PDB file of C-alpha atoms and ligand atoms in Angstrom:
ATOM      1  CA  MET A   1      -0.075  -0.004  -0.027  1.00  0.00           C
ATOM      2  CA  LEU A   2       1.284   3.511  -0.727  1.00  0.00           C
ATOM      3  CA  ARG A   3       2.507   5.702   2.056  1.00  0.00           C
ATOM      4  CA  ILE A   4       1.300   9.271   2.020  1.00  0.00           C
ATOM      5  CA  TRP A   5       3.027  12.172   3.757  1.00  0.00           C
ATOM      6  CA  MET A   6       0.531  14.059   5.922  1.00  0.00           C
ATOM      7  CA  ASP A   7       1.243  16.795   8.285  1.00  0.00           C
ATOM      8  CA  GLY A   8       4.700  15.614   9.002  1.00  0.00           C
ATOM      9  CA  GLN A   9       4.281  11.866   9.035  1.00  0.00           C
ATOM     10  CA  LEU A  10       4.176   9.059   6.435  1.00  0.00           C
ATOM     11  CA  VAL A  11       0.839   7.154   6.908  1.00  0.00           C
ATOM     12  CA  PRO A  12      -0.697   4.225   4.988  1.00  0.00           C
ATOM     13  CA  GLN A  13      -3.016   5.481   2.128  1.00  0.00           C
ATOM     14  CA  SER A  14      -6.188   3.976   3.988  1.00  0.00           C
ATOM     15  CA  GLU A  15      -5.264   6.191   6.961  1.00  0.00           C
ATOM     16  CA  ALA A  16      -4.639   9.421   4.967  1.00  0.00           C
ATOM     17  CA  THR A  17      -7.846  11.151   5.362  1.00  0.00           C
ATOM     18  CA  VAL A  18      -8.933  14.718   5.839  1.00  0.00           C
ATOM     19  CA  SER A  19     -11.607  16.036   8.105  1.00  0.00           C
ATOM     20  CA  VAL A  20     -15.200  16.833   6.679  1.00  0.00           C
ATOM     21  CA  TYR A  21     -14.633  20.236   8.196  1.00  0.00           C
ATOM     22  CA  ASP A  22     -11.376  20.982   6.285  1.00  0.00           C
ATOM     23  CA  HIS A  23     -12.043  23.931   3.941  1.00  0.00           C
ATOM     24  CA  GLY A  24      -9.996  22.289   1.115  1.00  0.00           C
ATOM     25  CA  LEU A  25     -13.009  20.029   0.962  1.00  0.00           C
ATOM     26  CA  LEU A  26     -15.792  22.411   2.023  1.00  0.00           C
ATOM     27  CA  TYR A  27     -14.632  25.279  -0.118  1.00  0.00           C
ATOM     28  CA  GLY A  28     -11.958  24.197  -2.527  1.00  0.00           C
ATOM     29  CA  ASP A  29      -9.764  26.442  -0.241  1.00  0.00           C
ATOM     30  CA  GLY A  30      -6.159  25.630  -0.737  1.00  0.00           C
ATOM     31  CA  CYS A  31      -3.679  25.209  -3.472  1.00  0.00           C
ATOM     32  CA  PHE A  32      -1.653  22.394  -5.026  1.00  0.00           C
ATOM     33  CA  GLU A  33       1.141  21.398  -7.434  1.00  0.00           C
ATOM     34  CA  GLY A  34       1.566  18.540  -9.933  1.00  0.00           C
ATOM     35  CA  ILE A  35       5.151  17.539 -10.133  1.00  0.00           C
ATOM     36  CA  ARG A  36       7.093  14.637 -11.895  1.00  0.00           C
ATOM     37  CA  ALA A  37      10.086  12.674 -10.850  1.00  0.00           C
ATOM     38  CA  TYR A  38      12.315  11.023 -13.392  1.00  0.00           C
ATOM     39  CA  GLY A  39      14.895   8.589 -12.488  1.00  0.00           C
ATOM     40  CA  GLY A  40      14.696   9.755  -8.871  1.00  0.00           C
ATOM     41  CA  ARG A  41      15.184  13.384  -9.773  1.00  0.00           C
ATOM     42  CA  VAL A  42      12.305  15.839  -9.417  1.00  0.00           C
ATOM     43  CA  LEU A  43      11.812  18.006 -12.635  1.00  0.00           C
ATOM     44  CA  LYS A  44      11.954  21.710 -12.019  1.00  0.00           C
ATOM     45  CA  LEU A  45      11.314  21.235  -8.299  1.00  0.00           C
ATOM     46  CA  LYS A  46      12.488  24.734  -7.599  1.00  0.00           C
ATOM     47  CA  SER A  47       9.831  26.195  -9.838  1.00  0.00           C
ATOM     48  CA  HIS A  48       7.228  24.107  -8.588  1.00  0.00           C
ATOM     49  CA  LEU A  49       7.861  24.919  -5.016  1.00  0.00           C
ATOM     50  CA  ALA A  50       8.172  28.698  -5.843  1.00  0.00           C
ATOM     51  CA  ARG A  51       4.539  28.482  -7.562  1.00  0.00           C
ATOM     52  CA  MET A  52       3.165  26.555  -4.617  1.00  0.00           C
ATOM     53  CA  TYR A  53       4.245  29.209  -2.147  1.00  0.00           C
ATOM     54  CA  GLU A  54       3.279  31.876  -4.440  1.00  0.00           C
ATOM     55  CA  SER A  55      -0.158  30.347  -4.693  1.00  0.00           C
ATOM     56  CA  ALA A  56      -0.362  30.071  -0.862  1.00  0.00           C
ATOM     57  CA  SER A  57       0.649  33.614  -0.447  1.00  0.00           C
ATOM     58  CA  LEU A  58      -1.840  34.935  -2.920  1.00  0.00           C
ATOM     59  CA  ILE A  59      -4.710  33.268  -0.887  1.00  0.00           C
ATOM     60  CA  ARG A  60      -3.028  34.251   2.407  1.00  0.00           C
ATOM     61  CA  LEU A  61      -2.524  30.895   3.506  1.00  0.00           C
ATOM     62  CA  ALA A  62       0.716  30.496   5.740  1.00  0.00           C
ATOM     63  CA  PRO A  63       2.188  27.073   4.867  1.00  0.00           C
ATOM     64  CA  ALA A  64       2.896  24.888   7.955  1.00  0.00           C
ATOM     65  CA  TYR A  65       6.298  23.851   6.556  1.00  0.00           C
ATOM     66  CA  ASP A  66       9.025  25.918   4.707  1.00  0.00           C
ATOM     67  CA  MET A  67      10.180  24.951   1.213  1.00  0.00           C
ATOM     68  CA  GLU A  68      13.228  22.852   2.435  1.00  0.00           C
ATOM     69  CA  GLU A  69      10.925  20.919   4.655  1.00  0.00           C
ATOM     70  CA  ILE A  70       8.615  20.292   1.753  1.00  0.00           C
ATOM     71  CA  GLU A  71      11.371  19.394  -0.498  1.00  0.00           C
ATOM     72  CA  ASP A  72      12.574  16.849   2.131  1.00  0.00           C
ATOM     73  CA  ALA A  73       9.036  15.475   2.459  1.00  0.00           C
ATOM     74  CA  ILE A  74       8.689  15.027  -1.350  1.00  0.00           C
ATOM     75  CA  ARG A  75      12.162  13.056  -1.409  1.00  0.00           C
ATOM     76  CA  GLU A  76      11.062  11.054   1.847  1.00  0.00           C
ATOM     77  CA  THR A  77       7.592  10.090   0.067  1.00  0.00           C
ATOM     78  CA  LEU A  78       9.373   8.986  -3.125  1.00  0.00           C
ATOM     79  CA  ALA A  79      11.878   6.883  -1.125  1.00  0.00           C
ATOM     80  CA  ALA A  80       9.313   5.452   1.363  1.00  0.00           C
ATOM     81  CA  ASN A  81       7.489   4.157  -1.863  1.00  0.00           C
ATOM     82  CA  ASP A  82      10.347   3.057  -3.740  1.00  0.00           C
ATOM     83  CA  LEU A  83       9.452   5.376  -6.613  1.00  0.00           C
ATOM     84  CA  LYS A  84      11.878   6.857  -8.867  1.00  0.00           C
ATOM     85  CA  ASP A  85       9.562   7.666 -11.830  1.00  0.00           C
ATOM     86  CA  ALA A  86       6.301   9.231 -10.293  1.00  0.00           C
ATOM     87  CA  TYR A  87       3.789  11.998 -10.363  1.00  0.00           C
ATOM     88  CA  ILE A  88       3.821  13.897  -7.140  1.00  0.00           C
ATOM     89  CA  ARG A  89       0.893  15.881  -5.702  1.00  0.00           C
ATOM     90  CA  LEU A  90       1.519  18.483  -3.119  1.00  0.00           C
ATOM     91  CA  VAL A  91      -1.575  19.946  -1.369  1.00  0.00           C
ATOM     92  CA  PHE A  92      -1.974  22.666   1.108  1.00  0.00           C
ATOM     93  CA  THR A  93      -5.552  22.853   2.360  1.00  0.00           C
ATOM     94  CA  ARG A  94      -6.933  25.719   4.326  1.00  0.00           C
ATOM     95  CA  GLY A  95      -7.371  23.283   7.308  1.00  0.00           C
ATOM     96  CA  VAL A  96     -10.103  22.411   9.656  1.00  0.00           C
ATOM     97  CA  GLY A  97     -12.440  25.292  10.619  1.00  0.00           C
ATOM     98  CA  THR A  98     -16.049  25.941  11.103  1.00  0.00           C
ATOM     99  CA  LEU A  99     -18.744  25.605   8.495  1.00  0.00           C
ATOM    100  CA  GLY A 100     -18.466  29.323   7.492  1.00  0.00           C
ATOM    101  CA  LEU A 101     -16.241  30.640   4.848  1.00  0.00           C
ATOM    102  CA  HIS A 102     -13.934  32.547   7.117  1.00  0.00           C
ATOM    103  CA  PRO A 103     -10.551  31.134   6.334  1.00  0.00           C
ATOM    104  CA  PHE A 104      -8.766  32.526   9.319  1.00  0.00           C
ATOM    105  CA  LYS A 105     -10.877  30.271  11.629  1.00  0.00           C
ATOM    106  CA  CYS A 106      -8.993  27.494  10.267  1.00  0.00           C
ATOM    107  CA  PRO A 107      -5.934  27.625  12.649  1.00  0.00           C
ATOM    108  CA  THR A 108      -3.599  24.998  10.764  1.00  0.00           C
ATOM    109  CA  PRO A 109      -3.197  24.421   7.193  1.00  0.00           C
ATOM    110  CA  GLY A 110      -3.283  20.774   5.914  1.00  0.00           C
ATOM    111  CA  THR A 111      -0.161  19.522   4.224  1.00  0.00           C
ATOM    112  CA  ILE A 112      -0.261  16.401   1.819  1.00  0.00           C
ATOM    113  CA  VAL A 113       2.332  14.848  -0.297  1.00  0.00           C
ATOM    114  CA  ILE A 114       1.296  11.978  -2.500  1.00  0.00           C
ATOM    115  CA  ALA A 115       3.650  10.086  -4.878  1.00  0.00           C
ATOM    116  CA  ASP A 116       2.094   7.571  -7.244  1.00  0.00           C
ATOM    117  CA  LYS A 117       2.656   5.969 -10.583  1.00  0.00           C
ATOM    118  CA  ILE A 118       1.274   8.146 -13.395  1.00  0.00           C
ATOM    119  CA  GLN A 119      -0.694   7.304 -16.381  1.00  0.00           C
ATOM    120  CA  LEU A 120       0.758   8.953 -19.321  1.00  0.00           C
ATOM    121  CA  TYR A 121      -0.918   9.573 -22.549  1.00  0.00           C
ATOM    122  CA  PRO A 122      -0.188   6.475 -24.793  1.00  0.00           C
ATOM    123  CA  GLU A 123       2.876   6.735 -26.734  1.00  0.00           C
ATOM    124  CA  GLU A 124       0.899   6.620 -29.933  1.00  0.00           C
ATOM    125  CA  LEU A 125      -0.462   9.946 -29.281  1.00  0.00           C
ATOM    126  CA  TYR A 126       3.163  11.408 -29.136  1.00  0.00           C
ATOM    127  CA  GLU A 127       3.690   9.981 -32.513  1.00  0.00           C
ATOM    128  CA  ASN A 128       0.391  10.865 -34.241  1.00  0.00           C
ATOM    129  CA  GLY A 129      -0.755  13.623 -32.176  1.00  0.00           C
ATOM    130  CA  MET A 130      -3.953  14.249 -30.310  1.00  0.00           C
ATOM    131  CA  HIS A 131      -7.346  15.684 -31.110  1.00  0.00           C
ATOM    132  CA  VAL A 132      -8.898  18.338 -28.864  1.00  0.00           C
ATOM    133  CA  ILE A 133     -11.890  20.407 -28.844  1.00  0.00           C
ATOM    134  CA  VAL A 134     -12.601  24.082 -28.108  1.00  0.00           C
ATOM    135  CA  ALA A 135     -14.628  24.359 -24.875  1.00  0.00           C
ATOM    136  CA  LYS A 136     -17.563  26.537 -24.976  1.00  0.00           C
ATOM    137  CA  ARG A 137     -16.891  27.370 -21.379  1.00  0.00           C
ATOM    138  CA  PRO A 138     -14.369  30.354 -21.144  1.00  0.00           C
ATOM    139  CA  ARG A 139     -11.459  30.538 -18.752  1.00  0.00           C
ATOM    140  CA  ILE A 140     -12.113  32.560 -15.427  1.00  0.00           C
ATOM    141  CA  PRO A 141     -10.958  36.035 -16.033  1.00  0.00           C
ATOM    142  CA  ILE A 142      -7.929  37.345 -14.230  1.00  0.00           C
ATOM    143  CA  PRO A 143      -9.938  39.944 -12.084  1.00  0.00           C
ATOM    144  CA  CYS A 144     -12.149  37.231 -10.799  1.00  0.00           C
ATOM    145  CA  LEU A 145      -9.325  34.579  -9.819  1.00  0.00           C
ATOM    146  CA  ASP A 146      -5.721  35.242 -10.503  1.00  0.00           C
ATOM    147  CA  PRO A 147      -4.623  32.257 -12.411  1.00  0.00           C
ATOM    148  CA  ARG A 148      -1.137  32.218 -10.850  1.00  0.00           C
ATOM    149  CA  ILE A 149      -3.162  30.650  -7.849  1.00  0.00           C
ATOM    150  CA  LYS A 150      -3.234  27.080  -8.544  1.00  0.00           C
ATOM    151  CA  SER A 151      -6.198  26.582  -6.458  1.00  0.00           C
ATOM    152  CA  LEU A 152      -7.898  23.472  -5.076  1.00  0.00           C
ATOM    153  CA  ASN A 153     -10.953  24.613  -6.974  1.00  0.00           C
ATOM    154  CA  TYR A 154     -10.750  23.358 -10.514  1.00  0.00           C
ATOM    155  CA  LEU A 155     -14.344  23.508 -11.445  1.00  0.00           C
ATOM    156  CA  ASN A 156     -13.840  25.938 -14.395  1.00  0.00           C
ATOM    157  CA  ASN A 157     -11.429  23.473 -15.756  1.00  0.00           C
ATOM    158  CA  ILE A 158     -13.446  20.274 -14.871  1.00  0.00           C
ATOM    159  CA  LEU A 159     -16.606  21.559 -16.732  1.00  0.00           C
ATOM    160  CA  ALA A 160     -14.422  22.147 -19.868  1.00  0.00           C
ATOM    161  CA  LYS A 161     -12.857  18.728 -19.363  1.00  0.00           C
ATOM    162  CA  ILE A 162     -16.483  17.256 -19.340  1.00  0.00           C
ATOM    163  CA  GLU A 163     -17.017  18.969 -22.718  1.00  0.00           C
ATOM    164  CA  ALA A 164     -13.965  17.120 -24.001  1.00  0.00           C
ATOM    165  CA  ILE A 165     -14.998  13.620 -22.439  1.00  0.00           C
ATOM    166  CA  ASP A 166     -18.408  14.275 -24.024  1.00  0.00           C
ATOM    167  CA  ALA A 167     -16.760  14.925 -27.395  1.00  0.00           C
ATOM    168  CA  GLY A 168     -14.623  11.750 -26.915  1.00  0.00           C
ATOM    169  CA  VAL A 169     -11.297  13.634 -26.746  1.00  0.00           C
ATOM    170  CA  LEU A 170      -8.774  14.100 -23.835  1.00  0.00           C
ATOM    171  CA  GLU A 171      -8.314  17.906 -23.797  1.00  0.00           C
ATOM    172  CA  ALA A 172     -10.248  20.964 -24.384  1.00  0.00           C
ATOM    173  CA  ILE A 173      -8.778  24.369 -25.459  1.00  0.00           C
ATOM    174  CA  MET A 174     -10.212  27.211 -23.412  1.00  0.00           C
ATOM    175  CA  LEU A 175     -10.662  30.675 -24.698  1.00  0.00           C
ATOM    176  CA  ASN A 176     -10.694  33.801 -22.437  1.00  0.00           C
ATOM    177  CA  THR A 177     -13.838  35.902 -22.047  1.00  0.00           C
ATOM    178  CA  ASP A 178     -12.508  38.147 -24.699  1.00  0.00           C
ATOM    179  CA  GLY A 179     -12.364  35.185 -27.034  1.00  0.00           C
ATOM    180  CA  GLN A 180      -8.322  34.859 -27.188  1.00  0.00           C
ATOM    181  CA  VAL A 181      -6.688  31.654 -26.837  1.00  0.00           C
ATOM    182  CA  ALA A 182      -5.788  30.912 -23.409  1.00  0.00           C
ATOM    183  CA  GLU A 183      -4.803  27.274 -22.409  1.00  0.00           C
ATOM    184  CA  CYS A 184      -6.287  23.865 -22.016  1.00  0.00           C
ATOM    185  CA  THR A 185      -7.922  22.369 -18.957  1.00  0.00           C
ATOM    186  CA  GLY A 186      -4.558  20.986 -17.591  1.00  0.00           C
ATOM    187  CA  ASP A 187      -2.058  22.129 -20.219  1.00  0.00           C
ATOM    188  CA  ASN A 188      -0.645  25.217 -21.943  1.00  0.00           C
ATOM    189  CA  ILE A 189      -0.695  25.682 -25.579  1.00  0.00           C
ATOM    190  CA  PHE A 190       1.713  26.689 -28.508  1.00  0.00           C
ATOM    191  CA  ALA A 191       1.179  27.290 -32.152  1.00  0.00           C
ATOM    192  CA  ILE A 192       3.898  27.296 -34.790  1.00  0.00           C
ATOM    193  CA  LYS A 193       3.263  29.515 -37.964  1.00  0.00           C
ATOM    194  CA  ASP A 194       5.808  30.264 -40.802  1.00  0.00           C
ATOM    195  CA  GLY A 195       8.493  28.938 -38.492  1.00  0.00           C
ATOM    196  CA  ARG A 196       7.479  31.131 -35.573  1.00  0.00           C
ATOM    197  CA  ILE A 197       6.393  29.648 -32.167  1.00  0.00           C
ATOM    198  CA  LEU A 198       3.712  31.595 -30.501  1.00  0.00           C
ATOM    199  CA  THR A 199       2.213  30.940 -27.077  1.00  0.00           C
ATOM    200  CA  PRO A 200      -0.600  32.888 -25.181  1.00  0.00           C
ATOM    201  CA  SER A 201       0.794  35.438 -23.016  1.00  0.00           C
ATOM    202  CA  THR A 202      -0.002  35.382 -19.302  1.00  0.00           C
ATOM    203  CA  SER A 203      -2.200  38.258 -19.731  1.00  0.00           C
ATOM    204  CA  THR A 204      -4.662  35.949 -21.465  1.00  0.00           C
ATOM    205  CA  GLY A 205      -5.450  34.442 -17.792  1.00  0.00           C
ATOM    206  CA  ILE A 206      -3.486  31.174 -17.951  1.00  0.00           C
ATOM    207  CA  LEU A 207      -1.742  29.200 -15.283  1.00  0.00           C
ATOM    208  CA  HIS A 208       1.834  30.206 -15.484  1.00  0.00           C
ATOM    209  CA  GLY A 209       2.904  26.604 -16.419  1.00  0.00           C
ATOM    210  CA  VAL A 210       6.297  25.192 -15.337  1.00  0.00           C
ATOM    211  CA  THR A 211       6.577  23.238 -18.551  1.00  0.00           C
ATOM    212  CA  ARG A 212       5.616  26.130 -20.542  1.00  0.00           C
ATOM    213  CA  ARG A 213       8.448  28.064 -19.159  1.00  0.00           C
ATOM    214  CA  PHE A 214      10.828  25.292 -19.656  1.00  0.00           C
ATOM    215  CA  VAL A 215       9.766  25.269 -23.365  1.00  0.00           C
ATOM    216  CA  ILE A 216      10.055  28.960 -23.673  1.00  0.00           C
ATOM    217  CA  LYS A 217      13.472  29.451 -21.934  1.00  0.00           C
ATOM    218  CA  GLU A 218      15.212  26.217 -22.736  1.00  0.00           C
ATOM    219  CA  ILE A 219      13.742  23.659 -24.952  1.00  0.00           C
ATOM    220  CA  ALA A 220      12.614  25.884 -27.983  1.00  0.00           C
ATOM    221  CA  PRO A 221      15.925  27.990 -28.036  1.00  0.00           C
ATOM    222  CA  ALA A 222      17.959  24.797 -28.094  1.00  0.00           C
ATOM    223  CA  CYS A 223      15.960  23.763 -30.962  1.00  0.00           C
ATOM    224  CA  GLY A 224      16.795  27.094 -32.692  1.00  0.00           C
ATOM    225  CA  TYR A 225      13.487  28.882 -31.979  1.00  0.00           C
ATOM    226  CA  GLU A 226      12.498  31.930 -29.838  1.00  0.00           C
ATOM    227  CA  VAL A 227       8.986  31.816 -28.429  1.00  0.00           C
ATOM    228  CA  GLU A 228       6.830  34.737 -28.778  1.00  0.00           C
ATOM    229  CA  GLU A 229       4.262  35.374 -26.013  1.00  0.00           C
ATOM    230  CA  ALA A 230       1.258  37.009 -27.669  1.00  0.00           C
ATOM    231  CA  VAL A 231      -2.525  37.393 -27.522  1.00  0.00           C
ATOM    232  CA  PHE A 232      -4.239  35.720 -30.460  1.00  0.00           C
ATOM    233  CA  PRO A 233      -7.740  34.614 -31.480  1.00  0.00           C
ATOM    234  CA  LEU A 234      -8.786  30.885 -32.105  1.00  0.00           C
ATOM    235  CA  ASP A 235      -8.552  31.493 -36.047  1.00  0.00           C
ATOM    236  CA  GLU A 236      -4.751  31.886 -35.685  1.00  0.00           C
ATOM    237  CA  LEU A 237      -4.664  28.472 -33.795  1.00  0.00           C
ATOM    238  CA  LEU A 238      -6.698  26.823 -36.322  1.00  0.00           C
ATOM    239  CA  SER A 239      -4.644  28.066 -39.319  1.00  0.00           C
ATOM    240  CA  ALA A 240      -1.308  27.292 -37.566  1.00  0.00           C
ATOM    241  CA  ASP A 241       1.167  24.738 -39.143  1.00  0.00           C
ATOM    242  CA  GLU A 242       1.656  23.001 -35.768  1.00  0.00           C
ATOM    243  CA  VAL A 243       0.171  23.072 -32.418  1.00  0.00           C
ATOM    244  CA  PHE A 244       1.484  21.498 -29.256  1.00  0.00           C
ATOM    245  CA  LEU A 245       0.577  21.374 -25.597  1.00  0.00           C
ATOM    246  CA  THR A 246       2.771  21.253 -22.521  1.00  0.00           C
ATOM    247  CA  GLY A 247       2.110  20.218 -19.000  1.00  0.00           C
ATOM    248  CA  THR A 248       3.838  18.301 -16.201  1.00  0.00           C
ATOM    249  CA  ALA A 249       1.831  15.098 -17.047  1.00  0.00           C
ATOM    250  CA  ALA A 250       1.585  15.588 -20.848  1.00  0.00           C
ATOM    251  CA  GLU A 251       5.161  16.858 -21.251  1.00  0.00           C
ATOM    252  CA  VAL A 252       5.267  17.973 -24.889  1.00  0.00           C
ATOM    253  CA  ILE A 253       2.598  16.672 -27.070  1.00  0.00           C
ATOM    254  CA  GLY A 254       1.359  17.572 -30.696  1.00  0.00           C
ATOM    255  CA  VAL A 255      -2.228  18.330 -31.650  1.00  0.00           C
ATOM    256  CA  THR A 256      -3.241  17.407 -34.974  1.00  0.00           C
ATOM    257  CA  ARG A 257      -6.945  18.148 -34.954  1.00  0.00           C
ATOM    258  CA  ILE A 258      -8.948  20.876 -33.165  1.00  0.00           C
ATOM    259  CA  ASP A 259     -12.733  20.279 -33.408  1.00  0.00           C
ATOM    260  CA  ASP A 260     -13.247  19.426 -37.246  1.00  0.00           C
ATOM    261  CA  THR A 261     -10.038  21.297 -38.333  1.00  0.00           C
ATOM    262  CA  VAL A 262      -7.001  19.334 -39.431  1.00  0.00           C
ATOM    263  CA  ILE A 263      -3.887  21.186 -38.077  1.00  0.00           C
ATOM    264  CA  GLY A 264      -1.308  21.514 -40.834  1.00  0.00           C
ATOM    265  CA  ASP A 265      -1.033  18.254 -42.817  1.00  0.00           C
ATOM    266  CA  GLY A 266      -2.527  16.309 -39.909  1.00  0.00           C
ATOM    267  CA  THR A 267       0.739  14.754 -38.589  1.00  0.00           C
ATOM    268  CA  VAL A 268       2.912  15.804 -35.762  1.00  0.00           C
ATOM    269  CA  GLY A 269       5.210  18.580 -37.321  1.00  0.00           C
ATOM    270  CA  PRO A 270       9.007  18.910 -37.252  1.00  0.00           C
ATOM    271  CA  VAL A 271       9.024  21.780 -34.706  1.00  0.00           C
ATOM    272  CA  THR A 272       6.787  19.766 -32.329  1.00  0.00           C
ATOM    273  CA  LYS A 273       8.925  16.690 -32.971  1.00  0.00           C
ATOM    274  CA  ALA A 274      12.160  18.536 -32.268  1.00  0.00           C
ATOM    275  CA  CYS A 275      10.751  20.078 -28.984  1.00  0.00           C
ATOM    276  CA  ILE A 276       9.557  16.412 -27.988  1.00  0.00           C
ATOM    277  CA  ALA A 277      12.993  14.987 -28.609  1.00  0.00           C
ATOM    278  CA  GLU A 278      14.769  17.883 -26.786  1.00  0.00           C
ATOM    279  CA  PHE A 279      12.482  17.546 -23.760  1.00  0.00           C
ATOM    280  CA  ARG A 280      13.137  13.760 -23.553  1.00  0.00           C
ATOM    281  CA  ARG A 281      17.008  14.265 -24.125  1.00  0.00           C
ATOM    282  CA  ARG A 282      17.035  16.741 -21.181  1.00  0.00           C
ATOM    283  CA  ILE A 283      15.181  14.344 -18.800  1.00  0.00           C
ATOM    284  CA  ALA A 284      17.467  11.341 -19.944  1.00  0.00           C
ATOM    285  CA  GLU A 285      20.463  13.606 -19.439  1.00  0.00           C
ATOM    286  CA  GLY A 286      19.777  14.235 -15.885  1.00  0.00           C
ATOM    287  CA  CYS A 287      16.591  15.840 -15.432  1.00  0.00           C
ATOM    288  CA  PRO A 288      17.019  19.589 -14.308  1.00  0.00           C
ATOM    289  CA  GLU A 289      15.659  20.175 -10.778  1.00  0.00           C
ATOM    290  CA  ASP A 290      16.323  23.965 -11.185  1.00  0.00           C
TER     291      ASP A 290
HETATM  292  N1  PMP B   1      -2.750  25.068 -17.248  1.00  0.00           N
HETATM  293  C1  PMP B   1      -3.519  24.407 -16.297  1.00  0.00           C
HETATM  294  C2  PMP B   1      -4.986  24.958 -15.914  1.00  0.00           C
HETATM  295  C3  PMP B   1      -3.033  23.408 -15.482  1.00  0.00           C
HETATM  296  O1  PMP B   1      -3.754  22.761 -14.505  1.00  0.00           O
HETATM  297  C4  PMP B   1      -1.665  22.874 -15.892  1.00  0.00           C
HETATM  298  C5  PMP B   1      -1.120  21.652 -15.178  1.00  0.00           C
HETATM  299  N2  PMP B   1      -0.657  22.082 -13.867  1.00  0.00           N
HETATM  300  C6  PMP B   1      -0.981  23.523 -16.753  1.00  0.00           C
HETATM  301  C7  PMP B   1      -1.533  24.443 -17.699  1.00  0.00           C
HETATM  302  C8  PMP B   1       0.517  22.903 -17.112  1.00  0.00           C
HETATM  303  O2  PMP B   1       1.375  23.674 -16.167  1.00  0.00           O
HETATM  304  P1  PMP B   1       2.693  22.774 -15.627  1.00  0.00           P
HETATM  305  O3  PMP B   1       3.462  22.847 -16.951  1.00  0.00           O
HETATM  306  O4  PMP B   1       3.078  23.464 -14.570  1.00  0.00           O
HETATM  307  O5  PMP B   1       2.137  21.327 -15.187  1.00  0.00           O
END
């Protein structure tokens, strides 16, 4: 049985439970990270921890443990479960409080680290590309909920994900309320047009993806491309030569169809292939934790 790190201790999965009065459950009040370990090293751990503590700070949640303690907890959880390649879920809940909304009546935040095997998209999708839809439901605008907060309330994304499931695909592209391309329910998005790589700027209201940043700063430049962060409508995505998604679970994966529109020639294009190969090379060569 898996062992889960909860509030300072490793406990068997069957004992890793939270109170029905935890505001993480009652209100989705809390924040989380999805992180990957490859060969015992934790990809971009520093960036994930920085984002986690930024999320916590933006919701005025004072973590019960500092970054070094959480880093130790992650390594301890991997070791306790004998996992070298894993998906890690780090969660801060607001903690146990009263039934009212008041977050500061919850004296102690809950802290959870889960390390488990991950279910990747089938390799076939990396070779042939995936089909996605455009969700009818727009992304929550920035003034309503700052997307830098990776909050425990994912209903906006889940409702778009249900649209994808109903359409028989695995991901949905979300536009913002101005109709500009934003991101997917759990991935960021990139488009290639005439040899240029574009990705929606953070001003469109997207999660500041760690993999997105890895591609912008390291992967694409190593492949000979600069990524432009821009604001663009759906038409520009549909007429792109190539489209790919990035995310901790997805890594880098090509999109070959959006709704009924075939992207480019309907195969995973050369720029996407180069980025996938470069991503894999970096993981194989030691998996950067910074
Ligand atoms: N957008 C959303 C809404 C997400 O949930 C995720 C996954 N965390 C991403 C983008 C990709 O971000 P990352 O590369 O940090 O996993």
